[in-house]
Structures are given as C-alpha cells and as structure tokens.
Amino acid sequence: QVQLVESGGGLVQAGGSLRLSCAASGRTFSSYAMGWFRQAPGKEREIVCAVGWSGSNTCYAASVKGRFTISRENAKNTVYLQMNDLKPEDTAVYYCAARFAPYYSGPYSQDNYDYWGQGTQVTVSS
C-alpha cells in the first residue's frame, strides 16, 4: 500500500510559478512510476507529466510543454511538478499517482495508476 500526499498548490497570478510536491509512503518508491494529473471543473481528468523509476520523464499535455517539468528524488520518496509561466487555463485540481512498475523504467501515459493522492488545488488568476 502506498499513500500519496500532495502539497504546494495555491493561488498565483498568471505568469507566476508553483512547485507541487508529492510525498509517498513505503520503502519501494523507486519501483513506482509516478504521474501528475489534473482535472479542471467540468472537464475530464488528463495526464500532465509522468516519470519512470529511472527518472525518464515526459510531459504529455501539449499546453504545458516547455513550462512544466516533472522530477523525482527517490531518496526522499518525493516527486515534483515545477510549473512556470502559469496561465488561467492551468487552474485545476492536481493529483499525484503511482503505478508499480519495477521492470519498466519509462513514464506511463495511461491513467491506470495504482494509487492516487487526494489532490491539491491550483488557481491561476488573470
């Protein structure tokens, strides 16, 4: 069982930055692929960025490429989402997710992750 706790969300003006953190419980964090998803009001949940246990990572949402970066520190059981040049359309609840994947080092783009955090609200004002 893995528990995920997100932090770092909040209210920021357009053009600002935030760094989300996701702390995972358990001793096998390095066996998990991690992902950040978001869900805006009235919209479906979408994957933002993902990172494999090796650190190999990709941001899938076209609107965030060049602005968001995902990274992880296995020694701290933590994954981060650095968000720069935020836009009002980035407003959403952001979720951290974990998928057990010890034999695959890359990121997962599908949403069939095994564990999910409770989410953290990011609001970007114009």
JSON list of C-alpha atoms in Angstrom, two decimals:
[
{"chain": "A", "resi": 1, "resn": "GLN", "atom": "CA", "xyz": [0.00, 0.00, 0.00]},
{"chain": "A", "resi": 2, "resn": "VAL", "atom": "CA", "xyz": [1.26, 3.44, -0.93]},
{"chain": "A", "resi": 3, "resn": "GLN", "atom": "CA", "xyz": [-0.09, 6.69, 0.39]},
{"chain": "A", "resi": 4, "resn": "LEU", "atom": "CA", "xyz": [0.46, 9.87, -1.55]},
{"chain": "A", "resi": 5, "resn": "VAL", "atom": "CA", "xyz": [0.22, 13.38, -0.13]},
{"chain": "A", "resi": 6, "resn": "GLU", "atom": "CA", "xyz": [0.39, 16.38, -2.43]},
{"chain": "A", "resi": 7, "resn": "SER", "atom": "CA", "xyz": [1.36, 19.87, -1.36]},
{"chain": "A", "resi": 8, "resn": "GLY", "atom": "CA", "xyz": [2.35, 23.17, -2.89]},
{"chain": "A", "resi": 9, "resn": "GLY", "atom": "CA", "xyz": [-0.87, 24.22, -4.54]},
{"chain": "A", "resi": 10, "resn": "GLY", "atom": "CA", "xyz": [-2.40, 27.63, -4.11]},
{"chain": "A", "resi": 11, "resn": "LEU", "atom": "CA", "xyz": [-3.41, 30.87, -5.76]},
{"chain": "A", "resi": 12, "resn": "VAL", "atom": "CA", "xyz": [-0.96, 32.53, -8.12]},
{"chain": "A", "resi": 13, "resn": "GLN", "atom": "CA", "xyz": [-1.13, 35.26, -10.73]},
{"chain": "A", "resi": 14, "resn": "ALA", "atom": "CA", "xyz": [-0.72, 34.49, -14.38]},
{"chain": "A", "resi": 15, "resn": "GLY", "atom": "CA", "xyz": [2.95, 34.25, -15.27]},
{"chain": "A", "resi": 16, "resn": "GLY", "atom": "CA", "xyz": [3.90, 33.02, -11.84]},
{"chain": "A", "resi": 17, "resn": "SER", "atom": "CA", "xyz": [5.33, 29.69, -10.73]},
{"chain": "A", "resi": 18, "resn": "LEU", "atom": "CA", "xyz": [4.48, 26.94, -8.32]},
{"chain": "A", "resi": 19, "resn": "ARG", "atom": "CA", "xyz": [6.18, 23.69, -7.37]},
{"chain": "A", "resi": 20, "resn": "LEU", "atom": "CA", "xyz": [3.98, 20.82, -6.39]},
{"chain": "A", "resi": 21, "resn": "SER", "atom": "CA", "xyz": [5.35, 18.04, -4.24]},
{"chain": "A", "resi": 22, "resn": "CYS", "atom": "CA", "xyz": [4.06, 14.55, -3.70]},
{"chain": "A", "resi": 23, "resn": "ALA", "atom": "CA", "xyz": [5.39, 12.58, -0.77]},
{"chain": "A", "resi": 24, "resn": "ALA", "atom": "CA", "xyz": [4.94, 8.82, -0.90]},
{"chain": "A", "resi": 25, "resn": "SER", "atom": "CA", "xyz": [4.91, 6.38, 1.96]},
{"chain": "A", "resi": 26, "resn": "GLY", "atom": "CA", "xyz": [6.55, 2.99, 1.81]},
{"chain": "A", "resi": 27, "resn": "ARG", "atom": "CA", "xyz": [10.02, 1.65, 1.15]},
{"chain": "A", "resi": 28, "resn": "THR", "atom": "CA", "xyz": [9.69, 0.77, -2.52]},
{"chain": "A", "resi": 29, "resn": "PHE", "atom": "CA", "xyz": [9.14, 4.20, -4.03]},
{"chain": "A", "resi": 30, "resn": "SER", "atom": "CA", "xyz": [11.90, 3.56, -6.55]},
{"chain": "A", "resi": 31, "resn": "SER", "atom": "CA", "xyz": [9.82, 0.71, -8.03]},
{"chain": "A", "resi": 32, "resn": "TYR", "atom": "CA", "xyz": [6.99, 3.03, -8.95]},
{"chain": "A", "resi": 33, "resn": "ALA", "atom": "CA", "xyz": [6.34, 5.15, -11.97]},
{"chain": "A", "resi": 34, "resn": "MET", "atom": "CA", "xyz": [4.79, 8.45, -10.94]},
{"chain": "A", "resi": 35, "resn": "GLY", "atom": "CA", "xyz": [2.45, 10.81, -12.68]},
{"chain": "A", "resi": 36, "resn": "TRP", "atom": "CA", "xyz": [0.79, 14.16, -12.27]},
{"chain": "A", "resi": 37, "resn": "PHE", "atom": "CA", "xyz": [-2.78, 14.52, -13.49]},
{"chain": "A", "resi": 38, "resn": "ARG", "atom": "CA", "xyz": [-5.18, 17.43, -13.34]},
{"chain": "A", "resi": 39, "resn": "GLN", "atom": "CA", "xyz": [-8.89, 17.96, -13.55]},
{"chain": "A", "resi": 40, "resn": "ALA", "atom": "CA", "xyz": [-10.49, 21.30, -14.22]},
{"chain": "A", "resi": 41, "resn": "PRO", "atom": "CA", "xyz": [-14.15, 21.99, -13.42]},
{"chain": "A", "resi": 42, "resn": "GLY", "atom": "CA", "xyz": [-16.40, 20.40, -15.99]},
{"chain": "A", "resi": 43, "resn": "LYS", "atom": "CA", "xyz": [-13.53, 18.66, -17.72]},
{"chain": "A", "resi": 44, "resn": "GLU", "atom": "CA", "xyz": [-12.14, 15.15, -17.72]},
{"chain": "A", "resi": 45, "resn": "ARG", "atom": "CA", "xyz": [-9.01, 14.29, -15.85]},
{"chain": "A", "resi": 46, "resn": "GLU", "atom": "CA", "xyz": [-5.90, 14.49, -18.01]},
{"chain": "A", "resi": 47, "resn": "ILE", "atom": "CA", "xyz": [-2.35, 13.42, -17.57]},
{"chain": "A", "resi": 48, "resn": "VAL", "atom": "CA", "xyz": [0.09, 16.29, -17.31]},
{"chain": "A", "resi": 49, "resn": "CYS", "atom": "CA", "xyz": [3.52, 14.70, -16.89]},
{"chain": "A", "resi": 50, "resn": "ALA", "atom": "CA", "xyz": [4.93, 11.34, -15.84]},
{"chain": "A", "resi": 51, "resn": "VAL", "atom": "CA", "xyz": [8.27, 9.94, -14.73]},
{"chain": "A", "resi": 52, "resn": "GLY", "atom": "CA", "xyz": [9.58, 6.40, -14.56]},
{"chain": "A", "resi": 53, "resn": "TRP", "atom": "CA", "xyz": [11.59, 4.99, -11.66]},
{"chain": "A", "resi": 54, "resn": "SER", "atom": "CA", "xyz": [14.76, 5.81, -13.60]},
{"chain": "A", "resi": 55, "resn": "GLY", "atom": "CA", "xyz": [13.90, 9.49, -13.92]},
{"chain": "A", "resi": 56, "resn": "SER", "atom": "CA", "xyz": [12.95, 9.20, -17.57]},
{"chain": "A", "resi": 57, "resn": "ASN", "atom": "CA", "xyz": [10.10, 11.64, -17.97]},
{"chain": "A", "resi": 58, "resn": "THR", "atom": "CA", "xyz": [7.67, 13.20, -20.40]},
{"chain": "A", "resi": 59, "resn": "CYS", "atom": "CA", "xyz": [5.04, 15.91, -20.26]},
{"chain": "A", "resi": 60, "resn": "TYR", "atom": "CA", "xyz": [2.10, 14.82, -22.37]},
{"chain": "A", "resi": 61, "resn": "ALA", "atom": "CA", "xyz": [-0.25, 17.80, -22.25]},
{"chain": "A", "resi": 62, "resn": "ALA", "atom": "CA", "xyz": [0.66, 19.97, -25.22]},
{"chain": "A", "resi": 63, "resn": "SER", "atom": "CA", "xyz": [-0.33, 23.10, -23.37]},
{"chain": "A", "resi": 64, "resn": "VAL", "atom": "CA", "xyz": [2.29, 22.59, -20.65]},
{"chain": "A", "resi": 65, "resn": "LYS", "atom": "CA", "xyz": [5.29, 21.57, -22.71]},
{"chain": "A", "resi": 66, "resn": "GLY", "atom": "CA", "xyz": [8.13, 23.98, -22.15]},
{"chain": "A", "resi": 67, "resn": "ARG", "atom": "CA", "xyz": [6.51, 25.29, -18.97]},
{"chain": "A", "resi": 68, "resn": "PHE", "atom": "CA", "xyz": [6.13, 22.27, -16.66]},
{"chain": "A", "resi": 69, "resn": "THR", "atom": "CA", "xyz": [8.81, 19.84, -15.54]},
{"chain": "A", "resi": 70, "resn": "ILE", "atom": "CA", "xyz": [8.43, 16.63, -13.55]},
{"chain": "A", "resi": 71, "resn": "SER", "atom": "CA", "xyz": [11.23, 15.21, -11.45]},
{"chain": "A", "resi": 72, "resn": "ARG", "atom": "CA", "xyz": [11.72, 12.79, -8.59]},
{"chain": "A", "resi": 73, "resn": "GLU", "atom": "CA", "xyz": [14.02, 12.19, -5.66]},
{"chain": "A", "resi": 74, "resn": "ASN", "atom": "CA", "xyz": [13.91, 8.51, -4.83]},
{"chain": "A", "resi": 75, "resn": "ALA", "atom": "CA", "xyz": [15.92, 9.05, -1.65]},
{"chain": "A", "resi": 76, "resn": "LYS", "atom": "CA", "xyz": [13.16, 11.35, -0.39]},
{"chain": "A", "resi": 77, "resn": "ASN", "atom": "CA", "xyz": [10.21, 9.35, -1.77]},
{"chain": "A", "resi": 78, "resn": "THR", "atom": "CA", "xyz": [9.08, 12.52, -3.47]},
{"chain": "A", "resi": 79, "resn": "VAL", "atom": "CA", "xyz": [8.02, 13.59, -6.95]},
{"chain": "A", "resi": 80, "resn": "TYR", "atom": "CA", "xyz": [7.77, 17.21, -8.02]},
{"chain": "A", "resi": 81, "resn": "LEU", "atom": "CA", "xyz": [5.98, 19.21, -10.65]},
{"chain": "A", "resi": 82, "resn": "GLN", "atom": "CA", "xyz": [7.61, 22.52, -11.40]},
{"chain": "A", "resi": 83, "resn": "MET", "atom": "CA", "xyz": [5.12, 24.81, -13.09]},
{"chain": "A", "resi": 84, "resn": "ASN", "atom": "CA", "xyz": [6.32, 28.03, -14.68]},
{"chain": "A", "resi": 85, "resn": "ASP", "atom": "CA", "xyz": [4.58, 30.77, -16.63]},
{"chain": "A", "resi": 86, "resn": "LEU", "atom": "CA", "xyz": [1.25, 29.66, -15.27]},
{"chain": "A", "resi": 87, "resn": "LYS", "atom": "CA", "xyz": [-1.90, 30.51, -17.19]},
{"chain": "A", "resi": 88, "resn": "PRO", "atom": "CA", "xyz": [-5.53, 30.73, -16.06]},
{"chain": "A", "resi": 89, "resn": "GLU", "atom": "CA", "xyz": [-6.25, 27.57, -18.06]},
{"chain": "A", "resi": 90, "resn": "ASP", "atom": "CA", "xyz": [-3.88, 25.69, -15.75]},
{"chain": "A", "resi": 91, "resn": "THR", "atom": "CA", "xyz": [-6.42, 26.11, -12.96]},
{"chain": "A", "resi": 92, "resn": "ALA", "atom": "CA", "xyz": [-7.37, 22.64, -11.77]},
{"chain": "A", "resi": 93, "resn": "VAL", "atom": "CA", "xyz": [-7.04, 20.12, -9.01]},
{"chain": "A", "resi": 94, "resn": "TYR", "atom": "CA", "xyz": [-3.71, 18.39, -9.46]},
{"chain": "A", "resi": 95, "resn": "TYR", "atom": "CA", "xyz": [-3.34, 14.75, -8.48]},
{"chain": "A", "resi": 96, "resn": "CYS", "atom": "CA", "xyz": [-0.28, 12.67, -7.91]},
{"chain": "A", "resi": 97, "resn": "ALA", "atom": "CA", "xyz": [-0.43, 8.99, -8.85]},
{"chain": "A", "resi": 98, "resn": "ALA", "atom": "CA", "xyz": [1.79, 5.94, -8.51]},
{"chain": "A", "resi": 99, "resn": "ARG", "atom": "CA", "xyz": [1.99, 2.79, -10.57]},
{"chain": "A", "resi": 100, "resn": "PHE", "atom": "CA", "xyz": [4.01, -0.26, -9.55]},
{"chain": "A", "resi": 101, "resn": "ALA", "atom": "CA", "xyz": [6.45, -0.77, -12.43]},
{"chain": "A", "resi": 102, "resn": "PRO", "atom": "CA", "xyz": [9.77, -2.25, -11.34]},
{"chain": "A", "resi": 103, "resn": "TYR", "atom": "CA", "xyz": [10.56, -3.73, -14.76]},
{"chain": "A", "resi": 104, "resn": "TYR", "atom": "CA", "xyz": [9.85, -0.71, -16.91]},
{"chain": "A", "resi": 105, "resn": "SER", "atom": "CA", "xyz": [11.94, 2.40, -16.46]},
{"chain": "A", "resi": 106, "resn": "GLY", "atom": "CA", "xyz": [9.91, 4.82, -18.54]},
{"chain": "A", "resi": 107, "resn": "PRO", "atom": "CA", "xyz": [6.90, 7.00, -17.77]},
{"chain": "A", "resi": 108, "resn": "TYR", "atom": "CA", "xyz": [3.30, 5.81, -18.12]},
{"chain": "A", "resi": 109, "resn": "SER", "atom": "CA", "xyz": [0.83, 7.89, -20.08]},
{"chain": "A", "resi": 110, "resn": "GLN", "atom": "CA", "xyz": [-2.31, 5.93, -19.29]},
{"chain": "A", "resi": 111, "resn": "ASP", "atom": "CA", "xyz": [-4.38, 6.71, -16.22]},
{"chain": "A", "resi": 112, "resn": "ASN", "atom": "CA", "xyz": [-4.49, 3.16, -14.85]},
{"chain": "A", "resi": 113, "resn": "TYR", "atom": "CA", "xyz": [-2.27, 4.03, -11.94]},
{"chain": "A", "resi": 114, "resn": "ASP", "atom": "CA", "xyz": [-2.50, 2.02, -8.75]},
{"chain": "A", "resi": 115, "resn": "TYR", "atom": "CA", "xyz": [-2.56, 4.76, -6.11]},
{"chain": "A", "resi": 116, "resn": "TRP", "atom": "CA", "xyz": [-3.79, 8.33, -6.06]},
{"chain": "A", "resi": 117, "resn": "GLY", "atom": "CA", "xyz": [-3.35, 11.32, -3.80]},
{"chain": "A", "resi": 118, "resn": "GLN", "atom": "CA", "xyz": [-6.16, 13.49, -2.55]},
{"chain": "A", "resi": 119, "resn": "GLY", "atom": "CA", "xyz": [-5.32, 16.35, -4.88]},
{"chain": "A", "resi": 120, "resn": "THR", "atom": "CA", "xyz": [-4.16, 19.93, -4.44]},
{"chain": "A", "resi": 121, "resn": "GLN", "atom": "CA", "xyz": [-5.90, 22.96, -5.88]},
{"chain": "A", "resi": 122, "resn": "VAL", "atom": "CA", "xyz": [-4.02, 25.26, -8.22]},
{"chain": "A", "resi": 123, "resn": "THR", "atom": "CA", "xyz": [-5.75, 28.50, -9.13]},
{"chain": "A", "resi": 124, "resn": "VAL", "atom": "CA", "xyz": [-4.23, 30.94, -11.58]},
{"chain": "A", "resi": 125, "resn": "SER", "atom": "CA", "xyz": [-5.73, 34.41, -11.72]},
{"chain": "A", "resi": 126, "resn": "SER", "atom": "CA", "xyz": [-5.57, 36.60, -14.80]}
]
